[in-house]
Amino acid sequence: GGEPVVEDVVASEEDAGRIEVLLEKTDPGQSLGFTVDCLTSRALLVNSVVQGGLLDAYNAQAPADKRCHPGTYIVGVNNKSGGVTSMIREMQSADKVTLRLAPPAEFSVDITKEVGRLLAVNLHFLPDSTSLVVTQIGNGVVKEYNERAGDSDKVIKALDRIVEVNGCTGKAATLMEALRKNRELNLKLVHPPTP
């Protein structure tokens, strides 16, 4: 029993834009109430937030800009950072867990698939993923988009994640289907956090 203990967020100034979330377990085996995707080795991506769990309770009382939603990158857990294995172990074993979140670096791009031309991107995902990780960009429509983009913030790079396709969000299979069936693509992506 007992209500989850949710404390105020502390954001350190020198870590500009980073948000810290403190979750306290009331039982050693208690779940933190979210799932993560660790397809990239440096940071964890929040995949889903469990209703009624510790993170959900934190989000309910946190200001909108300090909440932790699916698609948020976790770059540190307590004093552990830089490797997903040590961060996951820390989340499982510690009773007090401070999550360091990276501000989402979202951007949108519009791409038209011309008949007979390929996007030519390799995408990596797990069945429960809610995003598609770009692993490689070959000669095709995406590479041509990048050459035209000019603005470096809008260039699609390896390890960027596609989180929305033409307004569709959800499981990786839904995103893949939307990529396949639409000729005009509006993609929302997130850059991975800088270390």
Coordinates of N, CA and C in Angstrom, one line a residue:
G1 N 0.7 -1.2 0.0 CA 0.0 0.0 0.0 C 0.8 1.3 0.0
G2 N 0.1 2.3 0.6 CA 0.7 3.6 0.7 C 0.8 4.3 -0.7
E3 N 0.7 5.6 -0.6 CA 0.7 6.5 -1.8 C 2.2 6.5 -2.3
P4 N 2.4 6.6 -3.6 CA 3.8 6.8 -4.0 C 4.3 8.2 -3.6
V5 N 5.5 8.2 -3.2 CA 6.1 9.5 -2.7 C 6.7 10.2 -4.0
V6 N 6.2 11.4 -4.2 CA 6.6 12.1 -5.4 C 7.1 13.5 -4.9
E7 N 8.4 13.7 -5.2 CA 9.0 15.0 -4.7 C 9.2 15.9 -5.8
D8 N 9.5 17.2 -5.5 CA 9.6 18.2 -6.5 C 10.8 17.9 -7.4
V9 N 10.7 18.4 -8.6 CA 11.8 18.2 -9.6 C 12.9 19.2 -9.3
V10 N 14.1 18.7 -9.4 CA 15.3 19.6 -9.2 C 16.0 19.6 -10.5
A11 N 16.1 20.8 -11.1 CA 16.9 20.9 -12.4 C 18.1 21.7 -12.1
S12 N 19.3 21.1 -12.4 CA 20.5 21.9 -12.1 C 20.8 22.8 -13.3
E13 N 21.3 24.0 -13.0 CA 21.5 25.0 -14.0 C 22.5 24.6 -15.1
E14 N 23.7 24.1 -14.6 CA 24.7 23.8 -15.6 C 24.3 22.7 -16.6
D15 N 23.3 21.9 -16.3 CA 22.8 20.9 -17.1 C 21.6 21.4 -17.9
A16 N 21.8 22.5 -18.6 CA 20.7 23.3 -19.2 C 19.7 22.4 -19.9
G17 N 18.4 22.6 -19.6 CA 17.4 21.8 -20.3 C 17.1 20.4 -19.8
R18 N 18.1 19.9 -19.0 CA 17.9 18.6 -18.5 C 16.9 18.6 -17.3
I19 N 16.1 17.6 -17.2 CA 15.1 17.6 -16.1 C 15.4 16.4 -15.2
E20 N 15.2 16.5 -13.9 CA 15.5 15.4 -13.0 C 14.1 15.0 -12.4
V21 N 13.9 13.7 -12.3 CA 12.6 13.2 -11.8 C 13.0 12.2 -10.7
L22 N 12.5 12.4 -9.5 CA 12.8 11.5 -8.4 C 11.6 10.6 -8.1
L23 N 11.8 9.3 -8.2 CA 10.8 8.3 -7.9 C 11.2 7.4 -6.7
E24 N 10.4 7.3 -5.7 CA 10.7 6.5 -4.6 C 9.8 5.2 -4.5
K25 N 10.5 4.1 -4.4 CA 9.7 2.8 -4.3 C 9.3 2.6 -2.8
T26 N 8.0 2.2 -2.6 CA 7.6 1.9 -1.2 C 7.9 0.5 -0.9
D27 N 8.1 -0.4 -1.9 CA 8.6 -1.8 -1.7 C 9.8 -2.0 -2.6
P28 N 10.7 -2.8 -2.1 CA 11.9 -3.0 -2.9 C 11.7 -3.6 -4.3
G29 N 10.7 -4.5 -4.4 CA 10.4 -5.1 -5.7 C 9.5 -4.2 -6.6
Q30 N 9.1 -3.1 -6.1 CA 8.0 -2.3 -6.8 C 8.6 -1.8 -8.2
S31 N 7.7 -1.8 -9.2 CA 8.1 -1.3 -10.5 C 8.0 0.2 -10.5
L32 N 8.8 0.8 -11.4 CA 8.8 2.3 -11.5 C 7.6 2.8 -12.3
G33 N 7.0 1.8 -13.0 CA 5.8 2.2 -13.8 C 6.0 2.7 -15.2
F34 N 7.1 2.2 -15.8 CA 7.2 2.6 -17.3 C 8.1 1.5 -17.9
T35 N 8.0 1.4 -19.3 CA 8.8 0.5 -20.0 C 9.8 1.4 -20.9
V36 N 11.0 0.8 -21.1 CA 12.0 1.5 -21.9 C 12.4 0.7 -23.1
D37 N 12.9 1.4 -24.1 CA 13.5 0.8 -25.3 C 15.0 1.1 -25.3
C38 N 15.8 0.1 -25.4 CA 17.3 0.4 -25.3 C 18.0 0.0 -26.6
L39 N 17.4 0.4 -27.7 CA 18.0 0.1 -29.0 C 19.3 0.9 -29.3
T40 N 19.4 2.0 -28.6 CA 20.7 2.8 -28.7 C 21.4 2.6 -27.4
S41 N 22.7 2.6 -27.5 CA 23.5 2.1 -26.3 C 23.7 3.2 -25.3
R42 N 23.5 4.5 -25.6 CA 23.9 5.5 -24.6 C 22.7 6.0 -23.8
A43 N 21.5 5.9 -24.3 CA 20.3 6.5 -23.6 C 19.1 5.5 -23.7
L44 N 18.3 5.6 -22.7 CA 17.0 4.8 -22.7 C 15.9 5.7 -23.2
L45 N 15.0 5.1 -24.0 CA 13.8 5.9 -24.5 C 12.6 5.3 -23.7
V46 N 11.8 6.2 -23.1 CA 10.6 5.8 -22.5 C 9.6 5.3 -23.5
N47 N 9.1 4.1 -23.4 CA 8.3 3.5 -24.4 C 6.8 3.7 -24.1
S48 N 6.5 3.4 -22.8 CA 5.1 3.5 -22.3 C 5.1 3.8 -20.8
V49 N 4.1 4.5 -20.4 CA 4.0 4.9 -18.9 C 2.7 4.1 -18.4
V50 N 2.9 3.3 -17.4 CA 1.9 2.4 -16.8 C 0.9 3.3 -16.0
Q51 N -0.4 3.2 -16.3 CA -1.4 4.0 -15.6 C -1.4 3.5 -14.1
G52 N -1.4 4.5 -13.3 CA -1.4 4.2 -11.8 C -0.1 3.9 -11.2
G53 N 1.0 3.9 -12.0 CA 2.3 3.6 -11.5 C 3.0 4.8 -11.0
L54 N 4.2 4.6 -10.5 CA 5.0 5.7 -9.9 C 5.2 6.9 -10.8
L55 N 5.6 6.6 -12.1 CA 5.9 7.7 -13.0 C 4.6 8.4 -13.4
D56 N 3.5 7.7 -13.5 CA 2.2 8.3 -13.8 C 1.8 9.2 -12.7
A57 N 2.0 8.8 -11.4 CA 1.7 9.7 -10.2 C 2.6 10.9 -10.2
Y58 N 3.8 10.8 -10.6 CA 4.8 11.9 -10.7 C 4.2 12.9 -11.8
N59 N 3.9 12.4 -13.0 CA 3.4 13.2 -14.1 C 2.2 14.0 -13.7
A60 N 1.3 13.4 -12.9 CA 0.0 14.0 -12.5 C 0.2 15.3 -11.7
Q61 N 1.3 15.4 -11.0 CA 1.5 16.6 -10.2 C 2.6 17.5 -10.7
A62 N 3.3 17.1 -11.8 CA 4.4 17.8 -12.3 C 4.0 18.9 -13.3
P63 N 4.6 20.0 -13.3 CA 4.3 21.0 -14.4 C 4.5 20.4 -15.8
A64 N 3.7 20.8 -16.8 CA 3.7 20.2 -18.1 C 5.1 20.0 -18.7
D65 N 6.0 21.0 -18.5 CA 7.3 21.0 -19.1 C 8.3 20.1 -18.4
K66 N 7.9 19.5 -17.2 CA 8.8 18.6 -16.5 C 8.3 17.2 -16.4
R67 N 7.2 16.9 -17.2 CA 6.7 15.5 -17.2 C 7.6 14.6 -18.1
C68 N 7.4 13.3 -17.8 CA 8.2 12.3 -18.6 C 7.2 11.4 -19.4
H69 N 7.2 11.6 -20.7 CA 6.2 10.9 -21.5 C 6.9 9.9 -22.4
P70 N 6.1 9.0 -23.0 CA 6.8 8.1 -24.1 C 7.5 9.0 -25.1
G71 N 8.7 8.6 -25.5 CA 9.5 9.4 -26.4 C 10.5 10.3 -25.7
T72 N 10.5 10.3 -24.4 CA 11.5 11.0 -23.6 C 12.8 10.2 -23.4
Y73 N 13.9 10.8 -23.6 CA 15.2 10.1 -23.4 C 15.6 10.2 -22.0
I74 N 16.0 9.1 -21.4 CA 16.6 9.0 -20.0 C 18.1 8.9 -20.3
V75 N 18.9 9.9 -19.8 CA 20.4 9.9 -20.0 C 21.2 9.6 -18.8
G76 N 20.5 9.5 -17.6 CA 21.2 9.1 -16.4 C 20.2 8.6 -15.4
V77 N 20.6 7.6 -14.6 CA 19.8 7.1 -13.5 C 20.7 7.2 -12.2
N78 N 20.3 8.0 -11.2 CA 21.2 8.2 -10.1 C 22.5 8.7 -10.6
N79 N 23.6 8.1 -10.2 CA 24.9 8.5 -10.7 C 25.4 7.7 -11.9
K80 N 24.5 6.9 -12.5 CA 24.9 6.1 -13.6 C 24.5 6.8 -14.9
S81 N 25.4 6.9 -15.9 CA 25.1 7.4 -17.2 C 26.0 6.8 -18.2
G82 N 25.7 6.9 -19.5 CA 26.6 6.5 -20.5 C 26.4 5.1 -21.0
G83 N 25.7 4.3 -20.3 CA 25.5 2.9 -20.7 C 24.2 2.4 -20.3
V84 N 23.4 1.8 -21.2 CA 22.0 1.4 -20.8 C 22.0 0.3 -19.8
T85 N 22.9 -0.6 -19.8 CA 22.9 -1.8 -18.9 C 23.0 -1.3 -17.5
S86 N 24.0 -0.4 -17.2 CA 24.1 0.0 -15.8 C 22.9 0.9 -15.4
M87 N 22.3 1.6 -16.3 CA 21.1 2.4 -15.9 C 20.0 1.5 -15.6
I88 N 19.8 0.5 -16.4 CA 18.6 -0.5 -16.1 C 18.8 -1.2 -14.8
R89 N 20.1 -1.6 -14.5 CA 20.4 -2.3 -13.3 C 20.1 -1.4 -12.1
E90 N 20.5 -0.1 -12.2 CA 20.2 0.9 -11.1 C 18.7 1.1 -10.9
M91 N 18.0 1.1 -12.0 CA 16.5 1.3 -11.8 C 15.9 0.1 -11.1
Q92 N 16.4 -1.1 -11.4 CA 15.9 -2.3 -10.8 C 16.2 -2.4 -9.3
S93 N 17.5 -1.9 -8.9 CA 18.0 -2.2 -7.6 C 17.8 -1.1 -6.6
A94 N 17.8 0.2 -7.0 CA 17.7 1.3 -6.1 C 16.3 1.5 -5.6
D95 N 16.2 2.0 -4.4 CA 14.8 2.3 -3.8 C 14.5 3.8 -4.2
K96 N 15.5 4.6 -4.2 CA 15.3 6.0 -4.7 C 15.9 6.1 -6.0
V97 N 15.1 6.5 -7.0 CA 15.7 6.6 -8.4 C 15.5 8.0 -8.9
T98 N 16.6 8.6 -9.3 CA 16.5 9.9 -9.9 C 16.8 9.7 -11.4
L99 N 15.9 10.1 -12.2 CA 16.0 9.9 -13.7 C 16.4 11.3 -14.2
R100 N 17.5 11.3 -15.0 CA 17.9 12.6 -15.7 C 17.4 12.5 -17.1
L101 N 16.5 13.4 -17.5 CA 15.9 13.4 -18.8 C 16.5 14.4 -19.7
A102 N 16.6 14.1 -21.0 CA 17.1 15.0 -22.0 C 15.9 15.7 -22.6
P103 N 16.0 17.0 -22.8 CA 14.8 17.6 -23.5 C 14.7 17.0 -24.9
P104 N 13.5 16.8 -25.4 CA 13.3 16.2 -26.7 C 13.7 17.1 -27.8
A105 N 14.5 16.6 -28.7 CA 15.0 17.4 -29.9 C 14.1 17.0 -31.1
E106 N 12.9 17.4 -31.1 CA 11.9 17.0 -32.2 C 12.0 17.9 -33.4
F107 N 11.9 17.2 -34.5 CA 11.8 18.0 -35.8 C 10.9 17.3 -36.8
S108 N 10.3 18.1 -37.7 CA 9.4 17.5 -38.7 C 10.0 17.7 -40.1
V109 N 9.8 16.7 -40.9 CA 10.2 16.8 -42.3 C 9.1 16.3 -43.2
D110 N 9.0 16.9 -44.4 CA 8.1 16.5 -45.5 C 8.9 15.8 -46.6
I111 N 8.5 14.6 -46.9 CA 9.2 13.9 -48.0 C 8.2 13.3 -49.0
T112 N 8.4 13.4 -50.3 CA 7.5 12.8 -51.2 C 8.2 11.6 -51.8
K113 N 7.6 10.4 -51.8 CA 8.2 9.2 -52.4 C 7.8 9.3 -53.9
E114 N 8.8 9.4 -54.7 CA 8.5 9.4 -56.2 C 8.3 7.9 -56.6
V115 N 7.5 7.7 -57.6 CA 7.2 6.3 -58.1 C 8.5 5.6 -58.5
G116 N 8.6 4.4 -58.0 CA 9.8 3.6 -58.3 C 11.1 4.0 -57.6
R117 N 11.0 5.1 -56.7 CA 12.2 5.5 -55.9 C 12.0 4.9 -54.5
L118 N 13.1 4.6 -53.9 CA 13.1 4.1 -52.5 C 13.5 5.2 -51.5
L119 N 12.9 5.0 -50.3 CA 13.4 5.9 -49.2 C 14.9 5.6 -48.9
A120 N 15.2 4.3 -49.0 CA 16.6 3.8 -48.8 C 17.1 4.1 -47.4
V121 N 16.3 3.8 -46.4 CA 16.8 3.9 -45.0 C 16.6 2.5 -44.4
N122 N 17.6 2.2 -43.6 CA 17.5 1.0 -42.7 C 16.9 1.4 -41.4
L123 N 15.9 0.7 -41.0 CA 15.2 1.0 -39.7 C 15.2 -0.2 -38.8
H124 N 15.5 0.1 -37.5 CA 15.6 -0.9 -36.5 C 14.5 -0.7 -35.4
F125 N 13.8 -1.8 -35.0 CA 12.8 -1.6 -34.0 C 12.5 -3.0 -33.4
L126 N 11.9 -3.0 -32.2 CA 11.4 -4.2 -31.5 C 9.9 -4.2 -31.6
P127 N 9.3 -5.4 -31.4 CA 7.8 -5.4 -31.5 C 7.1 -4.4 -30.6
D128 N 7.7 -4.1 -29.4 CA 7.0 -3.1 -28.5 C 7.4 -1.7 -28.7
S129 N 8.4 -1.5 -29.7 CA 8.9 -0.1 -29.9 C 7.8 0.8 -30.3
T130 N 7.9 2.1 -29.9 CA 6.9 3.1 -30.4 C 7.7 4.1 -31.3
S131 N 8.8 3.7 -31.8 CA 9.6 4.5 -32.7 C 10.4 3.6 -33.6
L132 N 10.9 4.2 -34.7 CA 11.8 3.4 -35.6 C 13.2 4.1 -35.6
V133 N 14.2 3.3 -35.3 CA 15.6 3.9 -35.3 C 16.2 3.8 -36.7
V134 N 16.6 5.0 -37.2 CA 17.3 5.0 -38.4 C 18.7 4.5 -38.2
T135 N 19.1 3.4 -38.9 CA 20.5 2.9 -38.7 C 21.4 3.2 -39.8
Q136 N 20.8 3.4 -41.0 CA 21.7 3.7 -42.2 C 20.9 4.4 -43.2
I137 N 21.5 5.3 -44.0 CA 20.8 6.0 -45.1 C 21.6 5.7 -46.4
G138 N 20.9 5.1 -47.3 CA 21.5 4.8 -48.6 C 21.1 5.8 -49.7
N139 N 21.4 5.5 -50.9 CA 21.1 6.4 -52.0 C 19.6 6.3 -52.3
G140 N 18.9 7.4 -52.0 CA 17.5 7.4 -52.3 C 16.8 8.7 -51.8
V141 N 15.5 8.7 -51.6 CA 14.8 9.9 -51.4 C 15.2 10.6 -50.1
V142 N 15.5 9.9 -49.0 CA 15.9 10.5 -47.8 C 17.3 11.2 -47.9
K143 N 18.2 10.6 -48.6 CA 19.5 11.2 -48.8 C 19.4 12.5 -49.6
E144 N 18.5 12.4 -50.6 CA 18.3 13.6 -51.5 C 17.6 14.7 -50.6
Y145 N 16.7 14.3 -49.8 CA 16.1 15.3 -48.8 C 17.2 16.0 -48.0
N146 N 18.1 15.2 -47.4 CA 19.2 15.7 -46.6 C 20.0 16.7 -47.3
E147 N 20.3 16.4 -48.6 CA 21.2 17.3 -49.4 C 20.5 18.6 -49.6
R148 N 19.2 18.6 -49.7 CA 18.4 19.8 -49.9 C 18.2 20.6 -48.6
A149 N 18.2 19.8 -47.5 CA 17.7 20.4 -46.2 C 18.5 21.6 -45.8
G150 N 19.8 21.6 -46.0 CA 20.6 22.8 -45.6 C 20.7 23.0 -44.1
D151 N 19.5 23.2 -43.4 CA 19.5 23.4 -42.0 C 19.9 22.1 -41.3
S152 N 21.0 22.2 -40.6 CA 21.6 20.9 -40.0 C 20.6 20.3 -39.0
D153 N 19.8 21.1 -38.3 CA 18.9 20.5 -37.4 C 17.8 19.6 -38.0
K154 N 17.6 19.8 -39.3 CA 16.5 19.1 -40.0 C 17.1 17.9 -40.8
V155 N 18.4 17.7 -40.8 CA 19.0 16.6 -41.5 C 18.7 15.3 -40.7
I156 N 18.3 14.3 -41.5 CA 18.0 13.0 -40.8 C 19.3 12.2 -40.8
K157 N 19.7 11.8 -39.6 CA 21.0 11.1 -39.4 C 20.7 9.7 -38.7
A158 N 21.8 8.9 -38.8 CA 21.7 7.6 -38.1 C 21.5 7.8 -36.6
L159 N 20.7 7.0 -36.0 CA 20.3 7.0 -34.6 C 19.1 8.0 -34.3
D160 N 18.7 8.8 -35.3 CA 17.5 9.5 -35.1 C 16.3 8.5 -35.1
R161 N 15.2 8.9 -34.4 CA 14.1 8.0 -34.3 C 12.9 8.7 -35.0
I162 N 12.2 7.9 -35.8 CA 10.9 8.3 -36.4 C 9.8 8.0 -35.3
V163 N 9.1 9.0 -34.8 CA 8.1 8.8 -33.8 C 6.7 9.0 -34.3
E164 N 6.5 9.6 -35.5 CA 5.2 9.8 -36.0 C 5.3 9.9 -37.5
V165 N 4.3 9.3 -38.2 CA 4.2 9.3 -39.6 C 2.8 9.8 -40.0
N166 N 2.7 10.9 -40.6 CA 1.4 11.5 -41.1 C 0.4 11.5 -39.9
G167 N 0.8 11.9 -38.8 CA -0.1 12.0 -37.6 C -0.3 10.6 -36.9
C168 N 0.2 9.5 -37.5 CA 0.1 8.2 -36.8 C 1.2 8.0 -35.8
T169 N 0.8 7.6 -34.6 CA 1.8 7.2 -33.6 C 1.4 5.8 -33.1
G170 N 2.2 5.2 -32.3 CA 1.9 3.9 -31.8 C 3.0 2.9 -32.0
K171 N 2.7 1.6 -32.1 CA 3.7 0.6 -32.3 C 4.4 0.7 -33.6
A172 N 5.6 0.1 -33.6 CA 6.5 0.2 -34.8 C 5.7 -0.3 -36.1
A173 N 4.9 -1.4 -36.0 CA 4.2 -1.9 -37.1 C 3.3 -0.9 -37.8
T174 N 2.6 -0.1 -36.9 CA 1.7 1.0 -37.4 C 2.5 2.0 -38.2
L175 N 3.7 2.4 -37.6 CA 4.5 3.4 -38.3 C 5.0 2.9 -39.6
M176 N 5.5 1.6 -39.6 CA 6.0 1.0 -40.9 C 4.9 1.0 -42.0
E177 N 3.7 0.6 -41.5 CA 2.5 0.6 -42.5 C 2.3 2.0 -43.1
A178 N 2.3 3.0 -42.2 CA 2.1 4.4 -42.7 C 3.2 4.8 -43.7
L179 N 4.4 4.4 -43.4 CA 5.5 4.7 -44.3 C 5.3 4.0 -45.7
R180 N 4.8 2.8 -45.6 CA 4.7 2.0 -46.9 C 3.5 2.6 -47.7
K181 N 2.4 2.9 -47.1 CA 1.2 3.2 -47.9 C 1.1 4.6 -48.4
N182 N 1.8 5.6 -47.7 CA 1.6 7.0 -48.1 C 2.7 7.4 -49.1
R183 N 2.3 8.2 -50.1 CA 3.3 8.8 -51.0 C 3.9 10.1 -50.4
E184 N 3.0 10.9 -49.9 CA 3.4 12.2 -49.2 C 3.6 11.9 -47.8
L185 N 4.8 12.1 -47.3 CA 5.1 11.7 -45.9 C 5.4 12.9 -45.1
N186 N 4.8 13.1 -43.9 CA 5.1 14.1 -42.9 C 5.7 13.3 -41.7
L187 N 7.0 13.4 -41.5 CA 7.6 12.6 -40.5 C 8.0 13.5 -39.3
K188 N 7.7 13.0 -38.1 CA 8.2 13.7 -36.9 C 9.3 12.8 -36.3
L189 N 10.5 13.3 -36.1 CA 11.6 12.6 -35.7 C 12.2 13.2 -34.4
V190 N 13.0 12.5 -33.7 CA 13.8 13.0 -32.5 C 15.2 12.7 -32.7
H191 N 16.1 13.7 -32.5 CA 17.5 13.4 -32.5 C 17.9 12.7 -31.2
P192 N 18.9 11.8 -31.1 CA 19.3 11.3 -29.9 C 20.0 12.4 -29.0
P193 N 20.0 12.3 -27.7 CA 20.6 13.3 -26.9 C 22.1 13.3 -27.0
T194 N 22.7 14.5 -26.9 CA 24.1 14.6 -27.0 C 24.6 14.2 -25.6
P195 N 25.8 13.5 -25.6 CA 26.3 13.0 -24.3 C 26.6 14.1 -23.4

